[in-house]
Steps between C-alpha positions, in 0.01 A plus 500: 500500500334309220277193484507262204200444273597196293839611370420871544513713814269754658558750777445354847588793728185667630259250342180498710234370260537263203219353290576259214190320363697204359655415835273252677632619837340833407184404313306187408268545196134543597610600848370803687823632646867554433791455739783749486818306413736752655635384836208668677222278356219756510156390382298665224131426446311510170187712501214462248693267266335218308740225606421302183626775268753697703815322378665466160749209513668597174541877478821606671545141612199552726317820593207623708210654308325815632159581350515881527174507695564408862788250521780577743762335717552649842755400763325420826757311709870562513668184622833571667519855368277662762695342783829612351398864468286509816215683331147391410501733197742318275630655174447849645842611380576869531865507388519301175323225308516337156198345324565264209267302271477317170147570376300472179219758495201435275348844556586838649142592589469658844874550570576139598693460823797262508631478856515726802405577856267793532237701322543877539775426754787252484656389170395319183548466126255460214442551129302799376226507237751639247746215560746666737674337797418715806647510853334668797563564867341743742493619859217732590484773237853427374479301177794357310441336163668443166392343172660385179417622151160401360450186289811336643321187625328274248189287552530123488879524528711393797692783663735530797435802720696620803399784732776633727411728793788650700625808682673598175167500314285272287612297195291310245656223290341317208677192361819600677504859371458810721198679352416762767648637823498791744699616802211546746559279809270206566290588807187281522260540790626286793138453611397334173280204602435346156635151440716397207286453186562354156268584210280756672504838673494464880144395577340521155544652156781526245460131418770329297397308188755253373762266643746512788825311502790544740437779752743614767525764773833609648576708807779676316544742211624313195798627306488498119722190502261316733205585273688348206606198706139401572377593152762285329442209739138449385445688174531193274218328683272789397635539148644845561 
């Protein structure tokens, strides 16, 4: 299934978290929280932001600014989603998950985290200090990670990144192109207690410096066609 964005469409199946800073049902400038505009209406809280300078109304049509020091968004309440899945530990997927974001990094210092649930356990994606896109999942001592070639991501430039975790392995897409993959099954720790974070490692560290636009989480493993569908739906807004 698809959902329309203006005259374009995005994937709807499996959509469990959806942040779009220009949608006032999601975010009101100078506010201190975002509301997930998927059907589950989870709530994300801003932490350590200066609410007077955390939003750019022009770049990407509207984007949230992270200072690279201590800013983060973390999902604290899950609306209808918790009731649907009958678990207090929402987003603790152990079969498959897709993370998607349009971001504009201003620095790669400290391996800036993009989005994920977990630190040394769970799953997440980030940029590395040498400008790679990096995916990670782990359960106990079993680590599964991939990364793209170095210098692929550019500072002060909007980029679309998609991290796919599945039983067939991990896949990393940049601007609609598959840049890295493996065939090691996704097996995150089912006891992972971290909450979903944007812009920071679970808890603290790996702080993102730059701007966040559309960010989505899916409880499904995207196909290559689905990656392109979402990329093409919003790329013009970010000048890609």
